[in-house]
CSV table of C-alpha atoms in Angstrom, one decimal:
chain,number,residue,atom,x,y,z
A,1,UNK,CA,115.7,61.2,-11.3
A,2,UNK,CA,116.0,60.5,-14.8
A,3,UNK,CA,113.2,58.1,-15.9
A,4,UNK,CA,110.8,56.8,-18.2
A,5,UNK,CA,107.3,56.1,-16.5
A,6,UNK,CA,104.1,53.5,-17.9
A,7,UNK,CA,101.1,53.3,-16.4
A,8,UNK,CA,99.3,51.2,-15.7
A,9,UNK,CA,102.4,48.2,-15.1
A,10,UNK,CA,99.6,45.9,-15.5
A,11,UNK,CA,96.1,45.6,-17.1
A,12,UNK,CA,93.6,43.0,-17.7
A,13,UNK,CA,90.8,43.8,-19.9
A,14,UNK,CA,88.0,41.6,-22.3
A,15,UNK,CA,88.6,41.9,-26.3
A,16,UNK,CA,86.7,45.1,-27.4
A,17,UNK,CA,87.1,47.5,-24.8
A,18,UNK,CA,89.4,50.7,-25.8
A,19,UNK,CA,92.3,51.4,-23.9
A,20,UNK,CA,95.6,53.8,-23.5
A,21,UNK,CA,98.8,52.8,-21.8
A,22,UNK,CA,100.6,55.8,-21.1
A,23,UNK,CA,104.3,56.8,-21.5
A,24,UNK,CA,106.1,60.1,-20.1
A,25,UNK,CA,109.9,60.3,-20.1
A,26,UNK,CA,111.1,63.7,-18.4
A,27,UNK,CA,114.8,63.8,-20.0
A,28,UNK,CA,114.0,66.1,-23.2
A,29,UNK,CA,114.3,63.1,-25.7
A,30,UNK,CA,113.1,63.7,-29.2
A,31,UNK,CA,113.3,59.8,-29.9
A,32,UNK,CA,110.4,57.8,-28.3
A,33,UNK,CA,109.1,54.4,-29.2
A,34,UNK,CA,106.9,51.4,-28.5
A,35,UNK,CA,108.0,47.6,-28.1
A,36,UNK,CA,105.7,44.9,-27.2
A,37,UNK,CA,107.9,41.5,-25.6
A,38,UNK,CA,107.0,37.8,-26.5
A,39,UNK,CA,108.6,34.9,-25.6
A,40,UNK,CA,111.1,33.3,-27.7
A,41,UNK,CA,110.6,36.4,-30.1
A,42,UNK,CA,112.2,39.2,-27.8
A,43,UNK,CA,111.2,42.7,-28.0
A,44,UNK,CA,109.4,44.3,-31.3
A,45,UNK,CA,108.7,47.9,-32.2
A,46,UNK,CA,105.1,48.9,-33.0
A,47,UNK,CA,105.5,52.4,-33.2
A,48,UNK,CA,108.3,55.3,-33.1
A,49,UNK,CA,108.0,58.8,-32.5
A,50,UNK,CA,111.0,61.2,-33.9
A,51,UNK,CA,109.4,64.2,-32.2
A,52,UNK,CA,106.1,66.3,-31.3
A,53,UNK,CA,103.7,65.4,-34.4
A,54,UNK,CA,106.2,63.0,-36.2
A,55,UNK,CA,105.6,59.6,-35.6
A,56,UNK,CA,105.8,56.3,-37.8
A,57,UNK,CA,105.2,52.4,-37.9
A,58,UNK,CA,107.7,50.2,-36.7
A,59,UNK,CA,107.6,45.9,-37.4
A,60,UNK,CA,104.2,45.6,-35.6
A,61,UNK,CA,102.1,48.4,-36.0
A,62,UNK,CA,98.9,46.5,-36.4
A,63,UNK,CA,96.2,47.2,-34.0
A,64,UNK,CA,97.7,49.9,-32.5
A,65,UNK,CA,97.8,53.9,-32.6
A,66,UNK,CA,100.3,56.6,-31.1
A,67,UNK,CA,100.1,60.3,-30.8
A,68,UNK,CA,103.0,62.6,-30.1
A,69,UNK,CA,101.2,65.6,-28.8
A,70,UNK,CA,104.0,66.7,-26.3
A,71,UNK,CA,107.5,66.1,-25.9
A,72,UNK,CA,107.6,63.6,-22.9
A,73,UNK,CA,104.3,62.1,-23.4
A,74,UNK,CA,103.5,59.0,-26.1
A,75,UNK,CA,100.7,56.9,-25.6
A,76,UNK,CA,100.2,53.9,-26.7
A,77,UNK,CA,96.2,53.2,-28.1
A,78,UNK,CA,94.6,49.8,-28.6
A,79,UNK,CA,91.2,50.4,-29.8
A,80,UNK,CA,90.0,47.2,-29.8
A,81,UNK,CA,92.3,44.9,-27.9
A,82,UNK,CA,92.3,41.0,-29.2
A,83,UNK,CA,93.8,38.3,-27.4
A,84,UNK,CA,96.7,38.2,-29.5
A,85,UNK,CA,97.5,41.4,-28.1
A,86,UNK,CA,98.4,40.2,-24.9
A,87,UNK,CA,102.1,41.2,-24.4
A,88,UNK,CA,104.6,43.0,-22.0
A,89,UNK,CA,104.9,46.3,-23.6
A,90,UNK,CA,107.7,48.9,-23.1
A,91,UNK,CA,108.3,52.0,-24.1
A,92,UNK,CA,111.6,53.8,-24.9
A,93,UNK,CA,113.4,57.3,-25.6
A,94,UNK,CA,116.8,58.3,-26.4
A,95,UNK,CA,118.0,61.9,-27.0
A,96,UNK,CA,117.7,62.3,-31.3
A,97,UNK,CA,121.0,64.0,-31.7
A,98,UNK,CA,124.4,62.6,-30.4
A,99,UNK,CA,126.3,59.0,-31.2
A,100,UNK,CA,125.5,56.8,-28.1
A,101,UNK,CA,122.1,55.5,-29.5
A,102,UNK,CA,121.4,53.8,-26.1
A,103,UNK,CA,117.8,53.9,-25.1
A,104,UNK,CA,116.2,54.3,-21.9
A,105,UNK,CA,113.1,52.0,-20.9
A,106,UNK,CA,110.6,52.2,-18.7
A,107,UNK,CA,109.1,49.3,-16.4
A,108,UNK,CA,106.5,47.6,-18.7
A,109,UNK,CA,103.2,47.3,-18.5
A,110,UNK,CA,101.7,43.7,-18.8
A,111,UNK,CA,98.6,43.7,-20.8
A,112,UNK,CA,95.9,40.9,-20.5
A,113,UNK,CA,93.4,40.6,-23.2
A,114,UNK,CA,90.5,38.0,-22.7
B,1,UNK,CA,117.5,44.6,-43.1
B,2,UNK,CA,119.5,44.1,-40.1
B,3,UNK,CA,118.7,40.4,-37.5
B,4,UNK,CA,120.2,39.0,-34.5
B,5,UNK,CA,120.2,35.6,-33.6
B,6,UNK,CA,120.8,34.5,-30.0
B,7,UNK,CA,121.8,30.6,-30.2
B,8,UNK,CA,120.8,29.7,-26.5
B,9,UNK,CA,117.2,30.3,-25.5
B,10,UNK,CA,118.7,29.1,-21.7
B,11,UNK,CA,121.8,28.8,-20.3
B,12,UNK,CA,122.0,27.2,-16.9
B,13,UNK,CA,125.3,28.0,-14.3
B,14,UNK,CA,127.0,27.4,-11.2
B,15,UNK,CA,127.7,30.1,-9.1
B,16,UNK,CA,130.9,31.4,-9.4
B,17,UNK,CA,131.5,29.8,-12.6
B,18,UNK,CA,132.2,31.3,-16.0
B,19,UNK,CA,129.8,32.1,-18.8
B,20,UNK,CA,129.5,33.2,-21.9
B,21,UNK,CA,126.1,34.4,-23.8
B,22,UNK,CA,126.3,34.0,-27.9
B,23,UNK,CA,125.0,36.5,-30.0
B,24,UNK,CA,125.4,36.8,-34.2
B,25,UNK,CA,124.1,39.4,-36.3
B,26,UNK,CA,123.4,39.9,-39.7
B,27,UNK,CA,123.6,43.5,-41.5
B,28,UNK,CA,125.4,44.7,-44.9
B,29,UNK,CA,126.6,48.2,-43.1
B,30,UNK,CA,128.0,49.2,-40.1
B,31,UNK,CA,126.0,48.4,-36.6
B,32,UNK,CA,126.0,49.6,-33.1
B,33,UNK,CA,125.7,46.8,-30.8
B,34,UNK,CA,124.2,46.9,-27.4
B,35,UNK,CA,123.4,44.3,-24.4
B,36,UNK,CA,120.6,45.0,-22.2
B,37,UNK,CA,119.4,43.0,-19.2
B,38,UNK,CA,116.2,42.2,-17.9
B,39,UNK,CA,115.9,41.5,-14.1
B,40,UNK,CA,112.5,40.1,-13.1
B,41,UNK,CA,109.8,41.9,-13.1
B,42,UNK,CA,111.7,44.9,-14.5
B,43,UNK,CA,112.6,47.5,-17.3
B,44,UNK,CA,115.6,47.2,-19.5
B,45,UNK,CA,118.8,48.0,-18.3
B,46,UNK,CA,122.0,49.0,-20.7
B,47,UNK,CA,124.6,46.5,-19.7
B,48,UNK,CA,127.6,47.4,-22.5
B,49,UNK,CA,127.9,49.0,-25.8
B,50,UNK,CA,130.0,49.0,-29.0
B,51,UNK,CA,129.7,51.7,-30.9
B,52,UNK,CA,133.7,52.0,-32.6
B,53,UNK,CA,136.9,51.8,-31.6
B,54,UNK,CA,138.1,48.5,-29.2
B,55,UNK,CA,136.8,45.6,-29.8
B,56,UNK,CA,136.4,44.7,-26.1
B,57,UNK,CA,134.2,46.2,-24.2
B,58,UNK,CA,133.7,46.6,-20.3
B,59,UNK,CA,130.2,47.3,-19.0
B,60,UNK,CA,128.4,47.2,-15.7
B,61,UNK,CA,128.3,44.1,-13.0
B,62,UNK,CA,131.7,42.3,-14.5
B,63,UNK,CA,130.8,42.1,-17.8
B,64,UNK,CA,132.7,42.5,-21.2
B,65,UNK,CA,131.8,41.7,-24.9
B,66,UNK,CA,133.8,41.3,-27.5
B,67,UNK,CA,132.9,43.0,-31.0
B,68,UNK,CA,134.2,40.1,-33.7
B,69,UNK,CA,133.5,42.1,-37.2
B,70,UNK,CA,134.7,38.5,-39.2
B,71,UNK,CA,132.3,36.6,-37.3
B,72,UNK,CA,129.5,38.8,-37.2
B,73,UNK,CA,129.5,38.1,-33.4
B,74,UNK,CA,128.8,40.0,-30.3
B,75,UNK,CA,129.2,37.5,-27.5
B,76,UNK,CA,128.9,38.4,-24.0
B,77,UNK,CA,131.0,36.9,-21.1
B,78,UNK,CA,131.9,37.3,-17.0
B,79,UNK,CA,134.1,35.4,-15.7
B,80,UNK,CA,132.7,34.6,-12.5
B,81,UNK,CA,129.0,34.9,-11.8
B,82,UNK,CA,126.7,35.5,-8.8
B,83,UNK,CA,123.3,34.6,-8.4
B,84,UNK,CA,122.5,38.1,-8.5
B,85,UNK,CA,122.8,37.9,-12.3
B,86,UNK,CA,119.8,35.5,-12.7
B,87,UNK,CA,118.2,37.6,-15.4
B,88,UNK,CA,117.0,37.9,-18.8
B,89,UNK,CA,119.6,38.9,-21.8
B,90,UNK,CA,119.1,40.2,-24.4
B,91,UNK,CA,121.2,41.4,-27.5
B,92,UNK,CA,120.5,44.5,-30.0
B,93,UNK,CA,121.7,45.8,-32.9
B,94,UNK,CA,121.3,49.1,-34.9
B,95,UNK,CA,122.7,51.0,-37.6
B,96,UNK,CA,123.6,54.6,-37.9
B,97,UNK,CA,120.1,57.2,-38.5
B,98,UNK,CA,117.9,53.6,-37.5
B,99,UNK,CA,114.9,54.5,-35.7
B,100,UNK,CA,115.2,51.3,-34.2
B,101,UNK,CA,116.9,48.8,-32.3
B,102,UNK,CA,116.8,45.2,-33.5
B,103,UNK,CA,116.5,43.0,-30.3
B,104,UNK,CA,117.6,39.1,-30.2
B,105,UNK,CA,114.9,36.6,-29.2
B,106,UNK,CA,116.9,36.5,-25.2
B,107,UNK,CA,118.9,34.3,-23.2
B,108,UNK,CA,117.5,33.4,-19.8
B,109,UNK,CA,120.7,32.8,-17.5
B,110,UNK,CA,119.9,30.9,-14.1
B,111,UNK,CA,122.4,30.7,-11.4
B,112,UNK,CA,122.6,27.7,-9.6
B,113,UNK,CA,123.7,27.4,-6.1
């Protein structure tokens, strides 16, 4: 089945502590990419990755990292979560080449920073 | 830069009624639009897109937008809903080579009985 998996769907950690939510999608896209959700301000990139080793800032890049080692894997680092950070995140990839531009998400993961 | 502005934050129902989620967008070229819903507890889920050609557009579940270039609008409508539908909407934009999509803040629909 085609899918894009995050683990872990939810987390609740203490401000300080380093940790990685990880993303694998196993459909070949080139195009993956990080979104954290907020009420009333609906979903926000952080990070974009446009293949292995390329990856940029999106609108909220702040406090976060990415690495783009392998194709279906982008992880998502926070190495010293704050409050503030506490968010549904979701990540996302789409094939690179082709018109449709849809995106696929995965499941979320609900972070919990005290 | 491109924006999207959904102008209800809640829209309440009866089942079986009609309903019709509002979405504008702002850009100065060319945008592919997209709505995606959120059931509870879950990913997002493509519901329609517009990407060219007619300006009405079928997707999944019953529903249809209408692409209105004049008004800058991308409003999404079923004429008959079922609680099933309870869910979060939300409405995207993005423009051709974007490495983005550009999501509206949501629309929270609740059925009622």
């Amino acid at each position: 089945e085609a899918q894009v998996t995050q683990n872990p769907r939810y987390l609740i950690t203490v401000t300080g502590k380093k940790l990685t939510v990880t993303c694998s999608q196993n459909m070949n896209h080139e195009y993956m990419s990080w979104y954290r959700q907020d009420p009333g301000l609906g979903l926000r990139q952080i990070y974009y990755s446009m293949n292995v080793e390329v990856t940029d800032k999106g609108d909220v890049p702040e406090g976060y990292k990415v690495s783009r080692k392998e194709k279906r894997n982008f992880p998502l680092i926070l190495e010293s979560p704050s409050p503030n950070q506490t968010s549904l995140y979701f990540c996302a990839s789409r094939p690179f080449s082709g018109s449709s531009y849809e995106q696929y998400f995965g499941p979320g993961t609900r972070l919990t920073v005290t | 830069a491109q924006s999207v502005t959904q102008l209800d934050s809640q829209v309440p129902v009866f089942e079986e009624a009609p309903v019709e989620l509002r979405c504008n967008y702002s850009s100065s070229v060319s945008v592919y639009l997209f709505w995606y819903v959120q059931y509870p507890n879950q990913g997002l889920q493509l519901l329609l897109k517009y990407l060219s050609g007619s300006t009405l557009v079928k997707g999944i579940n019953g529903f249809e937008a209408e692409f209105n270039k004049s008004q800058t609008s991308f409003h999404l409508r079923k004429p008959s809903v079922h609680i099933s539908d309870t869910a979060e909407y939300f409405c995207a934009v993005s423009v051709r080579r974007a490495q983005k999509l550009v999501f509206g803040q949501g629309t929270r629909l609740t059925i009622n009985p």
